[in-house]
PDB file of C-alpha atoms in Angstrom:
ATOM      1  CA  MET N   1     -30.345  14.519 105.981  1.00 28.00           C
ATOM      2  CA  GLU N   2     -29.635  12.065 103.192  1.00 30.00           C
ATOM      3  CA  LYS N   3     -30.381   8.424 103.864  1.00 31.00           C
ATOM      4  CA  SER N   4     -28.473   5.761 102.026  1.00 29.00           C
ATOM      5  CA  ILE N   5     -28.181   2.015 101.800  1.00 32.00           C
ATOM      6  CA  ARG N   6     -24.420   2.098 101.565  1.00 29.00           C
ATOM      7  CA  ALA N   7     -22.192   4.947 102.712  1.00 27.00           C
ATOM      8  CA  ARG N   8     -21.168   5.920  99.187  1.00 27.00           C
ATOM      9  CA  ILE N   9     -24.647   5.740  97.643  1.00 29.00           C
ATOM     10  CA  ARG N  10     -26.524   9.032  97.519  1.00 31.00           C
ATOM     11  CA  ALA N  11     -30.207   9.409  98.288  1.00 34.00           C
ATOM     12  CA  GLY N  12     -32.270   9.018  95.155  1.00 38.00           C
ATOM     13  CA  ASP N  13     -29.937   6.469  93.591  1.00 39.00           C
ATOM     14  CA  ALA N  14     -31.379   3.090  92.672  1.00 43.00           C
ATOM     15  CA  VAL N  15     -29.526   0.135  94.106  1.00 45.00           C
ATOM     16  CA  ALA N  16     -29.900  -3.382  92.705  1.00 44.00           C
ATOM     17  CA  PHE N  17     -29.366  -6.409  94.927  1.00 49.00           C
ATOM     18  CA  GLY N  18     -28.506  -9.425  92.816  1.00 57.00           C
ATOM     19  CA  GLN N  19     -31.110  -8.235  90.299  1.00 65.00           C
ATOM     20  CA  THR N  20     -33.872  -9.447  92.642  1.00 80.00           C
ATOM     21  CA  TYR N  21     -34.950  -6.033  93.916  1.00 85.00           C
ATOM     22  CA  THR N  22     -33.977  -2.384  94.021  1.00 87.00           C
ATOM     23  CA  LEU N  23     -34.465   0.201  96.751  1.00 89.00           C
ATOM     24  CA  GLN N  24     -34.771   3.938  96.195  1.00 89.00           C
ATOM     25  CA  SER N  25     -35.014   6.765  98.678  1.00 88.00           C
ATOM     26  CA  GLY N  26     -35.035  10.455  97.939  1.00 78.00           C
ATOM     27  CA  GLY N  27     -35.772  13.682  99.731  1.00 75.00           C
ATOM     28  CA  ASP N  28     -39.522  13.176  99.184  1.00 82.00           C
ATOM     29  CA  ASP N  29     -40.155  10.962 102.259  1.00 87.00           C
ATOM     30  CA  LEU N  30     -40.670   7.941 100.011  1.00 92.00           C
ATOM     31  CA  VAL N  31     -38.944   4.577  99.980  1.00 93.00           C
ATOM     32  CA  ARG N  32     -39.513   2.392  96.926  1.00 92.00           C
ATOM     33  CA  LEU N  33     -38.912  -1.340  96.882  1.00 91.00           C
ATOM     34  CA  THR N  34     -39.089  -2.658  93.324  1.00 89.00           C
ATOM     35  CA  VAL N  35     -39.258  -6.433  92.986  1.00 86.00           C
ATOM     36  CA  LEU N  36     -37.595  -7.177  89.664  1.00 83.00           C
ATOM     37  CA  GLU N  37     -37.888 -10.959  89.688  1.00 78.00           C
ATOM     38  CA  SER N  38     -40.219 -12.748  92.095  1.00 75.00           C
ATOM     39  CA  TYR N  39     -38.771 -16.166  91.352  1.00 76.00           C
ATOM     40  CA  LYS N  40     -35.269 -15.531  92.682  1.00 78.00           C
ATOM     41  CA  PRO N  41     -33.976 -16.017  96.230  1.00 82.00           C
ATOM     42  CA  VAL N  42     -34.163 -13.064  98.594  1.00 83.00           C
ATOM     43  CA  ASP N  43     -32.190 -12.521 101.785  1.00 86.00           C
ATOM     44  CA  ALA N  44     -34.996 -11.313 104.052  1.00 89.00           C
ATOM     45  CA  ALA N  45     -32.586 -10.305 106.840  1.00 91.00           C
ATOM     46  CA  GLN N  46     -30.583  -8.143 104.414  1.00 90.00           C
ATOM     47  CA  LEU N  47     -33.766  -6.605 103.038  1.00 91.00           C
ATOM     48  CA  GLN N  48     -34.777  -5.745 106.623  1.00 93.00           C
ATOM     49  CA  ARG N  49     -31.411  -4.094 107.305  1.00 92.00           C
ATOM     50  CA  ASP N  50     -31.600  -2.085 104.081  1.00 91.00           C
ATOM     51  CA  LEU N  51     -35.134  -0.887 104.796  1.00 93.00           C
ATOM     52  CA  ASP N  52     -34.123   0.023 108.364  1.00 93.00           C
ATOM     53  CA  ARG N  53     -31.265   2.153 107.043  1.00 90.00           C
ATOM     54  CA  LEU N  54     -33.752   4.048 104.914  1.00 90.00           C
ATOM     55  CA  GLY N  55     -36.137   4.605 107.844  1.00 89.00           C
ATOM     56  CA  ALA N  56     -38.969   2.671 106.195  1.00 90.00           C
ATOM     57  CA  ARG N  57     -40.634   1.481 109.476  1.00 89.00           C
ATOM     58  CA  THR N  58     -41.133  -2.074 108.270  1.00 93.00           C
ATOM     59  CA  HIS N  59     -40.800  -5.597 109.563  1.00 94.00           C
ATOM     60  CA  VAL N  60     -39.817  -8.252 107.011  1.00 94.00           C
ATOM     61  CA  TYR N  61     -41.021 -11.778 107.734  1.00 93.00           C
ATOM     62  CA  ALA N  62     -39.556 -14.759 105.902  1.00 91.00           C
ATOM     63  CA  GLY N  63     -41.932 -17.698 106.309  1.00 89.00           C
ATOM     64  CA  GLU N  64     -40.768 -20.003 109.111  1.00 91.00           C
ATOM     65  CA  PRO N  65     -41.600 -23.724 108.692  1.00 91.00           C
ATOM     66  CA  ASP N  66     -42.254 -24.274 112.426  1.00 92.00           C
ATOM     67  CA  CYS N  67     -44.155 -21.044 113.078  1.00 92.00           C
ATOM     68  CA  HIS N  68     -47.841 -21.215 113.975  1.00 91.00           C
ATOM     69  CA  ALA N  69     -48.383 -17.537 114.834  1.00 89.00           C
ATOM     70  CA  PRO N  70     -51.622 -15.898 113.740  1.00 88.00           C
ATOM     71  CA  GLU N  71     -51.613 -13.059 111.226  1.00 85.00           C
ATOM     72  CA  PRO N  72     -50.638  -9.678 112.663  1.00 89.00           C
ATOM     73  CA  GLU N  73     -53.436  -7.519 114.026  1.00 88.00           C
ATOM     74  CA  SER N  74     -54.339  -4.752 111.593  1.00 85.00           C
ATOM     75  CA  PRO N  75     -55.221  -1.275 112.843  1.00 86.00           C
ATOM     76  CA  ALA N  76     -58.580   0.304 112.083  1.00 77.00           C
ATOM     77  CA  ASP N  77     -58.760   2.191 108.789  1.00 69.00           C
ATOM     78  CA  PRO N  78     -58.404   5.962 109.058  1.00 60.00           C
ATOM     79  CA  PRO N  79     -61.703   7.910 109.327  1.00 55.00           C
ATOM     80  CA  GLY N  80     -63.270   8.629 105.961  1.00 51.00           C
ATOM     81  CA  ASP N  81     -61.294   5.854 104.269  1.00 50.00           C
ATOM     82  CA  GLY N  82     -62.832   3.551 101.727  1.00 52.00           C
ATOM     83  CA  ASP N  83     -63.414   3.195  98.031  1.00 54.00           C
ATOM     84  CA  GLY N  84     -63.693   6.957  97.606  1.00 50.00           C
ATOM     85  CA  ASN N  85     -60.156   7.623  98.845  1.00 53.00           C
ATOM     86  CA  PRO N  86     -57.901   8.221  95.858  1.00 57.00           C
ATOM     87  CA  ASP N  87     -54.629   8.416  97.834  1.00 77.00           C
ATOM     88  CA  TRP N  88     -53.985   5.199  99.780  1.00 78.00           C
ATOM     89  CA  LEU N  89     -50.317   6.185 100.158  1.00 84.00           C
ATOM     90  CA  ALA N  90     -51.226   9.407 101.989  1.00 83.00           C
ATOM     91  CA  THR N  91     -53.721   7.792 104.385  1.00 82.00           C
ATOM     92  CA  HIS N  92     -52.018   4.440 105.026  1.00 85.00           C
ATOM     93  CA  GLY N  93     -48.338   5.181 104.386  1.00 90.00           C
ATOM     94  CA  TRP N  94     -47.875   2.484 101.754  1.00 91.00           C
ATOM     95  CA  ASN N  95     -49.063   1.316  98.375  1.00 90.00           C
ATOM     96  CA  ILE N  96     -48.194  -1.581  96.072  1.00 88.00           C
ATOM     97  CA  GLU N  97     -48.577  -1.513  92.303  1.00 88.00           C
ATOM     98  CA  SER N  98     -47.541  -3.641  89.352  1.00 83.00           C
ATOM     99  CA  GLU N  99     -45.516  -2.186  86.536  1.00 81.00           C
ATOM    100  CA  GLY N 100     -45.462  -4.951  83.950  1.00 80.00           C
ATOM    101  CA  LEU N 101     -43.767  -7.906  85.624  1.00 78.00           C
ATOM    102  CA  LYS N 102     -42.323  -5.709  88.387  1.00 84.00           C
ATOM    103  CA  HIS N 103     -44.029  -5.001  91.702  1.00 85.00           C
ATOM    104  CA  VAL N 104     -43.364  -1.657  93.389  1.00 90.00           C
ATOM    105  CA  LEU N 105     -43.982  -1.201  97.106  1.00 92.00           C
ATOM    106  CA  THR N 106     -43.922   2.503  97.974  1.00 93.00           C
ATOM    107  CA  ILE N 107     -43.628   3.503 101.624  1.00 94.00           C
ATOM    108  CA  ARG N 108     -44.185   6.972 103.124  1.00 93.00           C
ATOM    109  CA  PRO N 109     -42.849   6.486 106.680  1.00 92.00           C
ATOM    110  CA  SER N 110     -44.250   9.793 107.956  1.00 91.00           C
ATOM    111  CA  ALA N 111     -47.816   8.722 107.064  1.00 91.00           C
ATOM    112  CA  ILE N 112     -47.676   5.493 109.101  1.00 91.00           C
ATOM    113  CA  PRO N 113     -49.335   6.211 112.465  1.00 88.00           C
ATOM    114  CA  ALA N 114     -47.569   5.752 115.796  1.00 89.00           C
ATOM    115  CA  GLY N 115     -47.917   2.238 117.192  1.00 91.00           C
ATOM    116  CA  VAL N 116     -48.261   0.835 113.683  1.00 92.00           C
ATOM    117  CA  GLN N 117     -45.706  -0.710 111.350  1.00 93.00           C
ATOM    118  CA  LEU N 118     -45.758  -1.999 107.782  1.00 94.00           C
ATOM    119  CA  TYR N 119     -45.024  -5.693 107.467  1.00 94.00           C
ATOM    120  CA  ILE N 120     -43.652  -7.402 104.392  1.00 93.00           C
ATOM    121  CA  TYR N 121     -44.362 -11.120 104.386  1.00 91.00           C
ATOM    122  CA  LEU N 122     -42.319 -13.414 102.138  1.00 88.00           C
ATOM    123  CA  PRO N 123     -43.974 -16.773 102.903  1.00 86.00           C
ATOM    124  CA  MET N 124     -41.667 -18.845 100.693  1.00 81.00           C
ATOM    125  CA  ALA N 125     -38.313 -17.123 101.257  1.00 82.00           C
ATOM    126  CA  LYS N 126     -36.923 -19.944 103.415  1.00 80.00           C
ATOM    127  CA  VAL N 127     -38.735 -23.090 102.261  1.00 75.00           C
ATOM    128  CA  ASP N 128     -38.685 -22.367  98.524  1.00 74.00           C
ATOM    129  CA  PRO N 129     -35.917 -19.820  97.845  1.00 71.00           C
ATOM    130  CA  ALA N 130     -36.429 -20.034  94.084  1.00 70.00           C
ATOM    131  CA  ASN N 131     -39.758 -18.301  94.721  1.00 65.00           C
ATOM    132  CA  GLY N 132     -38.484 -15.807  97.298  1.00 70.00           C
ATOM    133  CA  PHE N 133     -40.744 -12.862  96.458  1.00 72.00           C
ATOM    134  CA  ARG N 134     -43.633 -14.870  94.993  1.00 71.00           C
ATOM    135  CA  GLU N 135     -46.864 -14.240  96.906  1.00 78.00           C
ATOM    136  CA  MET N 136     -45.338 -11.299  98.784  1.00 84.00           C
ATOM    137  CA  GLU N 137     -47.849  -9.667 101.110  1.00 87.00           C
ATOM    138  CA  ALA N 138     -47.752  -6.282 102.785  1.00 90.00           C
ATOM    139  CA  ASN N 139     -50.053  -4.570 105.249  1.00 91.00           C
ATOM    140  CA  LEU N 140     -50.076  -2.425 108.347  1.00 93.00           C
ATOM    141  CA  MET N 141     -49.963  -4.107 111.744  1.00 94.00           C
ATOM    142  CA  LYS N 142     -50.193  -2.979 115.323  1.00 93.00           C
ATOM    143  CA  THR N 143     -46.882  -3.182 117.159  1.00 90.00           C
ATOM    144  CA  PRO N 144     -45.500  -5.290 118.548  1.00 91.00           C
ATOM    145  CA  GLY N 145     -46.237  -7.815 115.842  1.00 91.00           C
ATOM    146  CA  PRO N 146     -45.670 -11.568 115.952  1.00 93.00           C
ATOM    147  CA  THR N 147     -42.113 -12.856 116.222  1.00 93.00           C
ATOM    148  CA  CYS N 148     -42.587 -15.067 113.148  1.00 92.00           C
ATOM    149  CA  MET N 149     -45.038 -15.923 110.401  1.00 91.00           C
ATOM    150  CA  PRO N 150     -45.620 -19.400 108.932  1.00 90.00           C
ATOM    151  CA  SER N 151     -44.147 -20.539 105.650  1.00 86.00           C
ATOM    152  CA  LYS N 152     -46.130 -21.537 102.587  1.00 80.00           C
ATOM    153  CA  THR N 153     -45.279 -23.605  99.552  1.00 72.00           C
ATOM    154  CA  TYR N 154     -45.878 -22.634  95.967  1.00 66.00           C
ATOM    155  CA  SER N 155     -48.266 -24.703  93.890  1.00 68.00           C
ATOM    156  CA  ASN N 156     -48.411 -23.827  90.225  1.00 66.00           C
ATOM    157  CA  PRO N 157     -52.110 -23.376  89.435  1.00 68.00           C
ATOM    158  CA  LEU N 158     -51.487 -24.488  85.841  1.00 69.00           C
ATOM    159  CA  ALA N 159     -49.624 -27.684  86.739  1.00 67.00           C
ATOM    160  CA  SER N 160     -52.688 -29.898  86.321  1.00 69.00           C
ATOM    161  CA  LEU N 161     -53.232 -28.527  82.817  1.00 72.00           C
ATOM    162  CA  PHE N 162     -49.718 -29.433  81.720  1.00 70.00           C
ATOM    163  CA  PRO N 163     -48.763 -32.598  83.604  1.00 66.00           C
ATOM    164  CA  THR N 164     -45.182 -33.744  83.502  1.00 66.00           C
ATOM    165  CA  PRO N 165     -44.900 -36.843  81.304  1.00 65.00           C
ATOM    166  CA  PRO N 166     -43.584 -39.974  83.017  1.00 69.00           C
ATOM    167  CA  PRO N 167     -39.894 -40.677  82.424  1.00 70.00           C
ATOM    168  CA  THR N 168     -39.165 -42.916  79.481  1.00 70.00           C
ATOM    169  CA  PRO N 169     -37.401 -46.201  80.249  1.00 67.00           C
TER     170      PRO N 169
END
């Protein structure tokens, strides 16, 4: 059965959302989230709905300023896992890679064990929308996971090297 983001979009088509990210799903049991620009706002609720429609078995967290929940509990690694395992996607059900300035999160829903879900954490999506995907994190968590995750703020690590000059009078 074909899965689609919108009724008229066929499986395998790439769909761009405001040029911030694309989602792809084909008949290969893979869902691909490609982050095109990490410094643009992202609608985390819409991303969650789109991933749900594709059967990605994820939970998207936008950082909440008043949340003090601990990090989600991770499941134990599969037996035989470790540095010698060449196929993280097959054993864990997800993988994230960089392709130039783009980040690609690939999800294989059938490889994610029962009682486990992939979370996508966008710690700045609400408090600093201009950096919506910056510092995106993903990992497996035991379900049910926390109801929220705390927000973070972005600090440019190079800011002290290039200080802003004081305004001229």
